[in-house]
């Protein structure tokens, strides 16, 4: 027993005074509320739902989903009385014995989203004043997660921890209480149209019925699936971090116009990759490995540091010679840059052509998919219209506008789509390849441009040196020293940052490997304990169906589906095949079966059931008696079953023979809602 | 020695394989397109061949579509180069023979009642969704015969 409904009170203020009703439910076992039709039974049941903030089960409307007797006008004898103000109170108790009374206004000036909670039994023991009061809210964002949300409190009060579930849009949300309680409140209008028929759909929770049942049945599968989802989320975050690292590496290498090879942009589980990622720097026409580049620089620096800075006069001849070489290399670099520009332009053109091709394939695929749909719709409306044959001469048209002009027959639309999808795959690979090439060639162009600028500066420095005072140290020589030192420093910094990033990638790969291993360990589907629970539920359902006189199928044929957890008959949805009264019997058997199952298993069942008018479609009197008898067994298990019915007093008495239960009878012309 | 023998082939057989067709050449796709022109972009569900040619060109690809829409918005200064597709008369002949479209005394094409019912089945489906959205953003008044004629003759 997670939640017990102790008492309910309806208060309707009119100018003729206070109207309403007060119902005291049996603390455990069966309570039957009997009254004539239109005397307010459903009003009470629905008001209880409303008090608990569960009115989403009654429809999507923002209006209070309760009849006029509590919202506008009530009929008392031949008097019509306007409703001035009305509220519903519900006295609750949880398994720890904590008693609270909740109150929600139906008509009046208060915010309809407000639920007031009072400590203690305000209905059964109204003498205690003033009770401590706290305010909660329903039907506001966060109503099931925020501290002031009524459902946050209610879930905690029942000892429930609501699971996070997937929505259709890929987001997650808590499994709202409104999605769980259709298993406990079988409301009159929609409740008897199927199992979990009062399920609100506006929350857009994926497979919401299964999720609710997994929660109530406390199946391991749900927990395992959540765990699998958590692993997937963690892997997704690893993927993002991997890509961030790659982007950083790209940025770093870009600073010295280098490229990195052998590094996957996508998360990898194996590290180090073979061959290990190498960074290459362009040097004139060639690419050299970063390590070598650094070594060369170090060597050159060492060499320079050993030498004394020469005076201009001392190296005049050498400088002249060097100037010549420099000018030559400047010329070469300039030429190389020009060819490189053409190369980059070619690659850019190639890439944009491939892009165009990719787009046109996309469009072609869409047109074909449309064509596929259109053929389907066409066949639904006009079978006589044939697309393959000319309507006049019956010549084969091949389903194309081109007719027979083309030499080969046209592919079918389906084949054409898969053909295009294959082509799309190929083009995508080519686009990726082209982009990678282009990136590398662009860097090379940048390097050549930097090199040209550098060479130009060298030429200028050499020229300046030659006209300087011969006794001064050569500015060209000084320049080279500064430059080599600076480049070396930059390369060292980049090298270090690269190492840090590669180290981080290695860490990510290790984590990924761990997650993958963990993912493998999670068993798929139902565990042994899950199947045990479901097969026991099946037994309970079959047992009851026999008792209730279910005839549409052999009750033995019915079992619980491992996918939907609903009763099935040899994998069929039996619901449409069975008679209307047998559908009602199946709903009795299933909902009661869940309650009974919760007695022997650890489950999240609230421990109570409320049926409004279970005698739908005139299920036979004797099967109703069997149902009442079965439901009354809840007395021995601290469960509560509340039934509202308009069965005649005599018949009910006959049905209740030998059954222990609390009957609240409102014999005609008494109504449930009356003057208090 | 024969080249085939050289290649080690004792027998060579040829098989006709079906070849892919561009999506806009699929009869069903184009037939619905033309029906939509008459249904949504024509006054009294009737259009001249010239107008159908322009619309046919405009809706055959996204590229054409954006060019066409830009021209309607008047920010297109060059001449509109409309490709007259020989497939269109074929589609019209097919639709006429199927009884979905008829040619009236002024040699204009009109959607028949059957055609109207036929095209109505697209309501609420995903087929040609994007194209229908574009069409809905236009109205028959914005693509009158005169206007399309003017677009074609603009210097």
Coordinates of C-alpha atoms in Angstrom, one line a residue, chain A residues 139-647:
Chain A
X139 CA -0.2 21.8 -14.4
X140 CA 2.8 24.2 -14.4
X141 CA 6.1 23.4 -16.0
X142 CA 8.1 21.4 -13.5
X143 CA 5.0 20.2 -11.6
X144 CA 6.6 16.8 -11.2
X145 CA 10.1 17.9 -10.7
X146 CA 10.1 21.2 -8.8
X147 CA 9.9 21.4 -5.0
X148 CA 6.6 23.2 -5.0
X149 CA 5.2 20.9 -7.6
X150 CA 2.3 18.9 -6.2
X151 CA 3.3 15.8 -8.1
X152 CA 6.9 16.1 -6.8
X153 CA 5.5 15.9 -3.3
X154 CA 2.9 13.2 -4.1
X155 CA 5.5 10.9 -5.7
X156 CA 7.8 11.3 -2.8
X157 CA 4.9 10.7 -0.4
X158 CA 4.2 7.4 -2.1
X159 CA 7.9 6.6 -2.0
X160 CA 8.2 6.7 -5.8
X161 CA 11.1 7.9 -7.8
X162 CA 9.8 8.8 -11.2
X163 CA 12.0 7.5 -14.0
X164 CA 13.2 9.7 -16.8
X165 CA 11.8 8.6 -20.1
X166 CA 12.4 9.4 -23.8
X167 CA 10.1 11.7 -25.7
X168 CA 9.4 11.7 -29.4
X169 CA 11.5 14.8 -29.9
X170 CA 14.5 13.0 -28.4
X171 CA 14.4 14.9 -25.1
X172 CA 13.7 13.2 -21.8
X173 CA 11.0 13.9 -19.3
X174 CA 9.9 12.4 -16.0
X175 CA 7.2 9.7 -16.4
X176 CA 4.4 11.9 -15.2
X177 CA 1.9 10.6 -12.6
X178 CA -0.9 11.2 -15.1
X179 CA 0.7 8.4 -17.2
X180 CA 0.8 5.9 -14.4
X181 CA -2.6 6.3 -12.8
X182 CA -4.7 5.1 -15.8
X183 CA -3.9 1.7 -14.3
X184 CA -5.6 2.7 -11.1
X185 CA -8.5 4.9 -12.1
X186 CA -10.9 3.3 -14.6
X187 CA -13.1 6.3 -15.4
X188 CA -16.5 5.8 -16.9
X189 CA -16.4 7.5 -20.3
X190 CA -13.1 6.4 -21.7
X191 CA -11.7 4.0 -19.1
X192 CA -13.6 1.0 -20.4
X193 CA -12.5 1.3 -24.0
X194 CA -9.3 -0.5 -23.3
X195 CA -6.4 -1.0 -20.9
X196 CA -4.7 2.3 -20.0
X197 CA -7.3 4.1 -22.1
X198 CA -7.2 7.3 -20.1
X199 CA -3.6 7.8 -21.1
X200 CA -2.8 11.4 -21.8
X201 CA -0.8 11.7 -25.0
X202 CA 0.1 15.4 -25.0
X203 CA 3.4 14.7 -23.2
X204 CA 4.7 13.0 -26.3
X205 CA 6.4 10.3 -24.4
X206 CA 7.6 7.4 -26.5
X207 CA 5.8 4.1 -25.9
X208 CA 4.2 5.7 -22.8
X209 CA 2.0 2.7 -22.0
X210 CA 5.0 0.3 -21.8
X211 CA 7.0 2.8 -19.8
X212 CA 4.2 3.1 -17.3
X213 CA 3.8 -0.6 -17.0
X214 CA 7.5 -1.2 -16.7
X215 CA 7.5 1.3 -13.8
X216 CA 4.5 -0.2 -12.0
X217 CA 5.7 -3.8 -12.6
X218 CA 9.2 -2.6 -11.5
X219 CA 10.8 -4.5 -14.4
X220 CA 14.6 -4.9 -14.5
X221 CA 14.3 -4.2 -18.2
X222 CA 13.5 -0.5 -17.7
X223 CA 16.4 0.0 -15.4
X224 CA 18.7 -1.8 -17.8
X225 CA 17.4 0.3 -20.7
X226 CA 18.0 3.4 -18.7
X227 CA 21.5 2.3 -18.0
X228 CA 22.1 1.6 -21.7
X229 CA 20.8 5.1 -22.4
X230 CA 23.1 6.6 -19.9
X231 CA 26.1 4.8 -21.5
X232 CA 25.0 6.1 -24.9
X233 CA 24.7 9.6 -23.5
X234 CA 28.2 9.3 -22.1
X235 CA 29.6 8.0 -25.4
X236 CA 27.9 10.9 -27.2
X237 CA 29.6 13.3 -24.8
X238 CA 33.0 11.5 -25.5
X239 CA 32.3 12.0 -29.2
X240 CA 31.8 15.7 -28.8
X241 CA 34.9 16.0 -26.7
X242 CA 36.9 14.1 -29.3
X243 CA 35.8 16.4 -32.0
X244 CA 36.7 19.4 -29.9
X245 CA 40.2 18.1 -29.4
X246 CA 40.5 17.5 -33.1
X247 CA 39.4 21.0 -33.8
X248 CA 42.0 22.3 -31.4
X249 CA 44.7 20.2 -33.1
X250 CA 43.6 21.6 -36.4
X251 CA 43.9 25.1 -35.0
X252 CA 47.4 24.4 -33.6
X253 CA 48.8 22.9 -36.7
X254 CA 47.3 25.7 -38.7
X255 CA 49.5 28.2 -36.9
X256 CA 52.6 26.8 -38.6
X257 CA 50.7 25.7 -41.8
X258 CA 51.2 22.1 -40.9
X259 CA 48.8 19.2 -41.5
X260 CA 48.2 16.1 -39.3
X261 CA 47.8 12.7 -40.9
X262 CA 46.4 9.5 -39.5
X263 CA 44.1 11.2 -37.0
X264 CA 40.4 10.1 -37.2
X265 CA 37.9 12.9 -36.7
X266 CA 35.5 10.3 -35.2
X267 CA 35.9 8.8 -31.7
X268 CA 38.1 5.7 -31.7
X269 CA 38.4 3.0 -29.1
X270 CA 41.9 1.9 -30.0
X271 CA 44.9 4.1 -29.1
X272 CA 47.5 4.6 -30.3
X273 CA 46.4 4.3 -33.9
X274 CA 48.8 2.7 -36.4
X275 CA 50.5 4.6 -37.9
X276 CA 50.8 7.1 -35.2
X277 CA 49.4 10.6 -36.2
X278 CA 52.2 12.6 -37.8
X279 CA 52.4 16.4 -38.2
X280 CA 54.0 17.6 -41.4
X281 CA 55.2 21.1 -42.2
X282 CA 55.7 22.3 -45.8
X283 CA 59.2 23.3 -46.6
X284 CA 59.4 24.7 -50.1
X285 CA 58.1 22.0 -52.3
X286 CA 58.2 19.3 -49.8
X287 CA 56.4 18.2 -46.6
X288 CA 58.7 17.3 -43.7
X289 CA 57.8 15.8 -40.4
X290 CA 57.5 18.2 -37.5
X291 CA 60.1 16.5 -35.4
X292 CA 62.6 16.7 -38.2
X293 CA 61.7 20.4 -38.8
X294 CA 62.4 21.1 -35.2
X295 CA 65.7 19.2 -35.2
X296 CA 66.8 21.2 -38.2
X297 CA 66.0 24.4 -36.5
X298 CA 67.8 23.4 -33.3
X299 CA 70.9 22.4 -35.3
X300 CA 70.9 25.7 -37.1
X301 CA 70.5 27.7 -33.9
X302 CA 73.3 25.8 -32.2
X303 CA 75.5 26.5 -35.2
X304 CA 74.6 30.2 -35.1
X305 CA 75.2 30.4 -31.4
X306 CA 78.7 29.0 -31.8
X307 CA 79.6 31.6 -34.3
X308 CA 80.2 35.1 -33.4
X309 CA 78.0 37.6 -35.1
X310 CA 80.0 38.7 -38.1
X311 CA 80.5 42.3 -39.1
X312 CA 79.1 43.4 -42.4
X313 CA 82.5 43.9 -43.9
X314 CA 83.6 40.5 -42.8
X315 CA 80.9 38.7 -44.7
X316 CA 80.3 41.1 -47.6
X317 CA 81.4 38.5 -50.2
X318 CA 79.5 35.8 -48.6
X319 CA 76.5 38.1 -48.3
X320 CA 76.6 39.0 -51.9
X321 CA 76.6 35.3 -52.8
X322 CA 73.8 34.7 -50.4
X323 CA 71.7 37.5 -51.8
X324 CA 71.9 35.8 -55.1
X325 CA 70.6 32.5 -53.7
X326 CA 68.0 34.3 -51.8
X327 CA 66.7 36.1 -54.8
X328 CA 66.6 32.8 -56.7
X329 CA 64.6 31.1 -54.0
X330 CA 62.3 34.1 -53.8
X331 CA 61.6 33.7 -57.4
X332 CA 61.1 30.0 -57.0
X333 CA 58.7 30.5 -54.1
X334 CA 56.8 33.1 -56.1
X335 CA 56.4 30.6 -59.0
X336 CA 55.3 27.9 -56.7
X337 CA 52.7 30.1 -55.0
X338 CA 51.3 30.9 -58.4
X339 CA 50.9 27.2 -59.4
X340 CA 49.6 26.5 -55.9
X341 CA 46.9 29.1 -56.4
X342 CA 45.8 27.4 -59.5
X343 CA 45.8 24.0 -57.7
X344 CA 43.7 25.3 -54.9
X345 CA 41.3 26.9 -57.3
X346 CA 41.0 23.6 -59.2
X347 CA 40.2 21.7 -56.0
X348 CA 37.7 24.3 -55.0
X349 CA 36.0 23.9 -58.3
X350 CA 36.0 20.1 -57.9
X351 CA 34.5 20.4 -54.5
X352 CA 31.8 22.7 -55.6
X353 CA 30.9 20.4 -58.5
X354 CA 30.7 17.5 -56.0
X355 CA 28.5 19.6 -53.8
X356 CA 26.2 20.4 -56.6
X357 CA 26.1 16.7 -57.5
X358 CA 25.3 15.8 -53.9
X359 CA 22.4 18.4 -53.9
X360 CA 21.0 17.2 -57.1
X361 CA 21.1 13.6 -55.9
X362 CA 19.3 14.7 -52.8
X363 CA 16.6 16.3 -54.9
X364 CA 16.3 13.3 -57.1
X365 CA 15.9 11.1 -54.1
X366 CA 13.2 13.3 -52.8
X367 CA 11.4 13.3 -56.1
X368 CA 11.5 9.6 -56.2
X369 CA 10.3 9.2 -52.7
X370 CA 7.4 11.5 -53.6
X371 CA 6.8 9.4 -56.7
X372 CA 6.7 6.3 -54.5
X373 CA 4.1 7.9 -52.2
X374 CA 2.1 9.2 -55.1
X375 CA 1.9 5.7 -56.7
X376 CA 0.6 4.5 -53.4
X377 CA -2.1 7.2 -53.1
X378 CA -3.0 6.8 -56.7
X379 CA -3.7 3.1 -56.3
X380 CA -5.9 4.0 -53.4
X381 CA -8.1 6.4 -55.3
X382 CA -8.0 5.3 -58.9
X383 CA -7.1 1.8 -59.6
X384 CA -8.1 2.2 -63.2
X385 CA -5.5 4.8 -64.0
X386 CA -2.4 3.0 -65.2
X387 CA 0.9 4.7 -65.2
X388 CA 2.8 2.1 -67.2
X389 CA 0.5 2.0 -70.2
X390 CA -0.8 4.6 -72.5
X391 CA -4.5 5.1 -71.8
X392 CA -5.3 5.3 -75.5
X393 CA -3.1 2.8 -77.4
X394 CA -2.0 0.7 -74.4
X395 CA 1.6 1.2 -75.4
X396 CA 4.1 0.6 -72.7
X397 CA 5.0 4.0 -71.2
X398 CA 7.5 2.7 -68.7
X399 CA 6.2 5.1 -66.1
X400 CA 8.4 7.9 -67.4
X401 CA 7.8 11.1 -69.3
X402 CA 10.5 10.1 -71.8
X403 CA 8.3 7.2 -73.0
X404 CA 10.2 4.8 -75.1
X405 CA 12.8 7.2 -76.3
X406 CA 15.5 5.8 -74.1
X407 CA 17.1 2.6 -75.1
X408 CA 17.0 0.7 -71.9
X409 CA 13.9 0.1 -69.8
X410 CA 13.5 2.4 -66.8
X411 CA 14.4 1.2 -63.3
X412 CA 11.6 0.7 -60.9
X413 CA 11.1 3.6 -58.5
X414 CA 12.4 1.5 -55.6
X415 CA 15.5 0.4 -57.4
X416 CA 16.1 3.9 -58.5
X417 CA 16.0 5.1 -54.9
X418 CA 18.5 2.5 -53.8
X419 CA 20.6 3.3 -56.8
X420 CA 20.6 7.0 -55.9
X421 CA 21.4 6.2 -52.3
X422 CA 24.4 4.2 -53.3
X423 CA 25.5 7.1 -55.5
X424 CA 25.0 9.5 -52.6
X425 CA 27.2 7.4 -50.4
X426 CA 30.0 7.5 -53.0
X427 CA 29.6 11.2 -53.5
X428 CA 29.7 11.8 -49.8
X429 CA 33.1 10.0 -49.6
X430 CA 34.4 12.0 -52.5
X431 CA 33.2 15.3 -50.9
X432 CA 35.0 14.4 -47.7
X433 CA 38.1 13.5 -49.6
X434 CA 38.0 16.7 -51.7
X435 CA 37.6 18.8 -48.6
X436 CA 40.6 17.1 -46.9
X437 CA 42.8 17.7 -49.9
X438 CA 41.7 21.2 -50.3
X439 CA 42.5 21.9 -46.6
X440 CA 46.0 20.5 -47.0
X441 CA 46.6 22.4 -50.3
X442 CA 45.3 25.6 -48.8
X443 CA 47.7 25.3 -45.9
X444 CA 50.5 24.7 -48.3
X445 CA 49.6 27.8 -50.2
X446 CA 49.6 29.7 -46.9
X447 CA 53.0 28.3 -46.1
X448 CA 54.3 29.3 -49.5
X449 CA 53.0 32.8 -49.1
X450 CA 54.6 33.0 -45.6
X451 CA 57.8 31.7 -47.1
X452 CA 57.7 34.3 -49.9
X453 CA 57.2 37.1 -47.4
X454 CA 60.0 35.7 -45.3
X455 CA 62.4 35.4 -48.3
X456 CA 61.6 38.9 -49.3
X457 CA 62.5 40.1 -45.8
X458 CA 65.7 38.2 -46.0
X459 CA 66.6 39.8 -49.4
X460 CA 65.8 43.2 -47.9
X461 CA 68.0 42.5 -44.8
X462 CA 70.9 41.3 -47.0
X463 CA 70.7 44.3 -49.1
X464 CA 70.5 46.6 -46.1
X465 CA 73.5 44.8 -44.6
X466 CA 75.6 45.4 -47.7
X467 CA 75.2 49.1 -47.5
X468 CA 75.7 49.3 -43.7
X469 CA 78.8 50.5 -42.0
X470 CA 81.3 47.7 -42.4
X471 CA 82.3 47.7 -38.8
X472 CA 78.8 47.0 -37.4
X473 CA 77.5 43.5 -36.8
X474 CA 75.5 42.2 -39.8
X475 CA 71.8 42.9 -39.4
X476 CA 71.0 39.9 -41.7
X477 CA 72.9 37.6 -39.4
X478 CA 71.1 39.1 -36.4
X479 CA 67.8 38.7 -38.1
X480 CA 68.4 35.0 -38.9
X481 CA 69.3 34.3 -35.2
X482 CA 66.1 36.0 -34.0
X483 CA 64.0 34.3 -36.5
X484 CA 65.3 30.8 -35.9
X485 CA 64.9 31.3 -32.2
X486 CA 61.3 32.5 -32.5
X487 CA 60.2 29.8 -34.9
X488 CA 61.8 27.2 -32.6
X489 CA 60.0 28.5 -29.7
X490 CA 56.7 28.5 -31.6
X491 CA 57.3 24.9 -32.8
X492 CA 58.2 23.8 -29.3
X493 CA 55.0 25.3 -27.9
X494 CA 52.9 23.8 -30.5
X495 CA 54.6 20.5 -30.0
X496 CA 53.8 20.6 -26.4
X497 CA 50.1 21.5 -26.9
X498 CA 49.9 18.8 -29.5
X499 CA 51.2 16.2 -27.0
X500 CA 48.7 17.4 -24.4
X501 CA 45.8 17.0 -26.9
X502 CA 47.0 13.6 -28.1
X503 CA 47.2 12.5 -24.5
X504 CA 43.7 13.7 -24.0
X505 CA 42.6 11.7 -27.1
X506 CA 44.2 8.7 -25.7
X507 CA 42.3 9.2 -22.5
X508 CA 39.1 9.6 -24.4
X509 CA 39.8 6.4 -26.3
X510 CA 40.4 4.5 -23.1
X511 CA 37.1 5.8 -21.7
X512 CA 35.3 4.8 -24.9
X513 CA 36.7 1.3 -24.6
X514 CA 35.4 1.1 -21.1
X515 CA 32.0 2.3 -22.0
X516 CA 31.8 -0.2 -24.9
X517 CA 32.8 -3.0 -22.6
X518 CA 30.1 -2.0 -20.2
X519 CA 27.6 -1.7 -23.0
X520 CA 28.3 -5.2 -24.0
X521 CA 27.5 -6.5 -20.5
X522 CA 24.0 -5.1 -20.3
X523 CA 21.6 -7.9 -21.2
X524 CA 19.0 -7.2 -23.8
X525 CA 15.3 -7.5 -23.2
X526 CA 13.6 -9.1 -20.2
X527 CA 15.5 -10.7 -17.3
X528 CA 14.4 -14.0 -15.7
X529 CA 12.7 -12.1 -12.8
X530 CA 10.8 -10.0 -15.4
X531 CA 9.5 -13.0 -17.3
X532 CA 8.5 -14.6 -14.0
X533 CA 6.5 -11.6 -13.1
X534 CA 4.8 -11.4 -16.5
X535 CA 4.0 -15.1 -16.6
X536 CA 2.5 -14.9 -13.1
X537 CA 0.4 -11.9 -14.2
X538 CA -0.8 -14.0 -17.1
X539 CA -1.8 -16.7 -14.7
X540 CA -3.8 -14.2 -12.6
X541 CA -5.5 -12.9 -15.6
X542 CA -6.5 -16.3 -17.0
X543 CA -7.7 -17.4 -13.6
X544 CA -10.0 -14.4 -13.3
X545 CA -11.2 -14.6 -16.9
X546 CA -12.5 -18.1 -16.2
X547 CA -14.2 -16.9 -13.0
X548 CA -15.9 -14.0 -14.8
X549 CA -17.2 -16.1 -17.7
X550 CA -15.0 -14.8 -20.5
X551 CA -16.1 -16.6 -23.7
X552 CA -14.7 -14.7 -26.7
X553 CA -11.6 -16.9 -26.6
X554 CA -10.4 -19.7 -24.4
X555 CA -8.9 -18.0 -21.4
X556 CA -6.0 -20.4 -21.6
X557 CA -5.0 -18.9 -24.9
X558 CA -4.4 -15.5 -23.3
X559 CA -0.9 -14.5 -22.2
X560 CA 1.0 -11.4 -21.5
X561 CA 2.9 -9.9 -24.4
X562 CA 6.6 -9.4 -23.6
X563 CA 6.6 -6.2 -25.7
X564 CA 3.4 -4.4 -24.7
X565 CA 2.8 -6.2 -21.4
X566 CA -0.9 -6.3 -22.4
X567 CA -2.9 -9.5 -22.7
X568 CA -2.6 -11.1 -26.2
X569 CA -4.1 -14.1 -27.8
X570 CA -1.5 -15.8 -30.0
X571 CA 0.2 -12.5 -30.9
X572 CA -3.0 -11.0 -32.0
X573 CA -4.7 -7.9 -30.7
X574 CA -7.7 -9.7 -29.4
X575 CA -9.4 -6.5 -28.4
X576 CA -11.3 -6.0 -31.7
X577 CA -12.3 -9.6 -31.9
X578 CA -13.8 -10.0 -28.4
X579 CA -17.3 -9.0 -27.4
X580 CA -17.9 -5.7 -25.7
X581 CA -18.7 -7.3 -22.3
X582 CA -15.6 -9.6 -22.6
X583 CA -13.5 -6.5 -23.1
X584 CA -14.8 -5.2 -19.8
X585 CA -14.0 -8.5 -18.1
X586 CA -10.5 -8.4 -19.5
X587 CA -10.0 -4.9 -18.0
X588 CA -11.2 -6.1 -14.7
X589 CA -8.9 -9.1 -14.8
X590 CA -5.9 -7.2 -15.9
X591 CA -6.1 -4.2 -13.5
X592 CA -7.0 -6.4 -10.6
X593 CA -4.3 -8.9 -11.7
X594 CA -1.7 -6.1 -11.4
X595 CA -2.9 -5.3 -7.9
X596 CA -2.7 -8.9 -6.9
X597 CA 0.7 -9.3 -8.4
X598 CA 2.0 -6.4 -6.3
X599 CA 1.2 -8.4 -3.2
X600 CA 3.9 -10.9 -3.8
X601 CA 6.4 -8.9 -5.8
X602 CA 8.3 -5.7 -5.2
X603 CA 6.3 -3.3 -7.4
X604 CA 5.4 0.4 -7.7
X605 CA 1.7 -0.2 -7.5
X606 CA -0.2 2.4 -5.4
X607 CA -2.2 -0.3 -3.8
X608 CA -5.6 1.0 -4.7
X609 CA -8.1 0.7 -7.6
X610 CA -11.1 2.8 -8.5
X611 CA -13.7 1.6 -11.0
X612 CA -16.4 3.9 -12.1
X613 CA -19.4 1.9 -13.4
X614 CA -17.8 -1.4 -14.1
X615 CA -21.1 -2.9 -15.1
X616 CA -20.7 -1.6 -18.6
X617 CA -22.4 -3.2 -21.6
X618 CA -24.4 -5.3 -19.2
X619 CA -21.7 -7.8 -18.2
X620 CA -23.8 -10.4 -16.7
X621 CA -24.9 -10.1 -13.0
X622 CA -23.1 -13.3 -11.9
X623 CA -19.8 -12.3 -13.4
X624 CA -20.2 -8.9 -11.6
X625 CA -20.6 -10.9 -8.4
X626 CA -17.5 -12.9 -9.1
X627 CA -15.6 -9.7 -9.8
X628 CA -16.8 -8.1 -6.5
X629 CA -15.8 -11.3 -4.6
X630 CA -12.3 -11.3 -6.1
X631 CA -11.9 -7.6 -5.5
X632 CA -13.0 -8.0 -1.8
X633 CA -10.0 -10.2 -1.2
X634 CA -8.0 -7.0 -1.1
X635 CA -9.1 -6.8 2.5
X636 CA -6.5 -9.4 3.5
X637 CA -3.7 -7.6 1.8
X638 CA -4.1 -4.0 2.8
X639 CA -5.3 -3.0 -0.6
X640 CA -8.2 -0.7 -1.4
X641 CA -10.8 -1.2 -4.2
X642 CA -13.4 1.4 -4.7
X643 CA -16.3 0.8 -7.0
X644 CA -19.0 3.2 -8.1
X645 CA -22.1 1.6 -9.6
X646 CA -25.7 2.3 -10.5
X647 CA -26.7 -1.4 -10.1

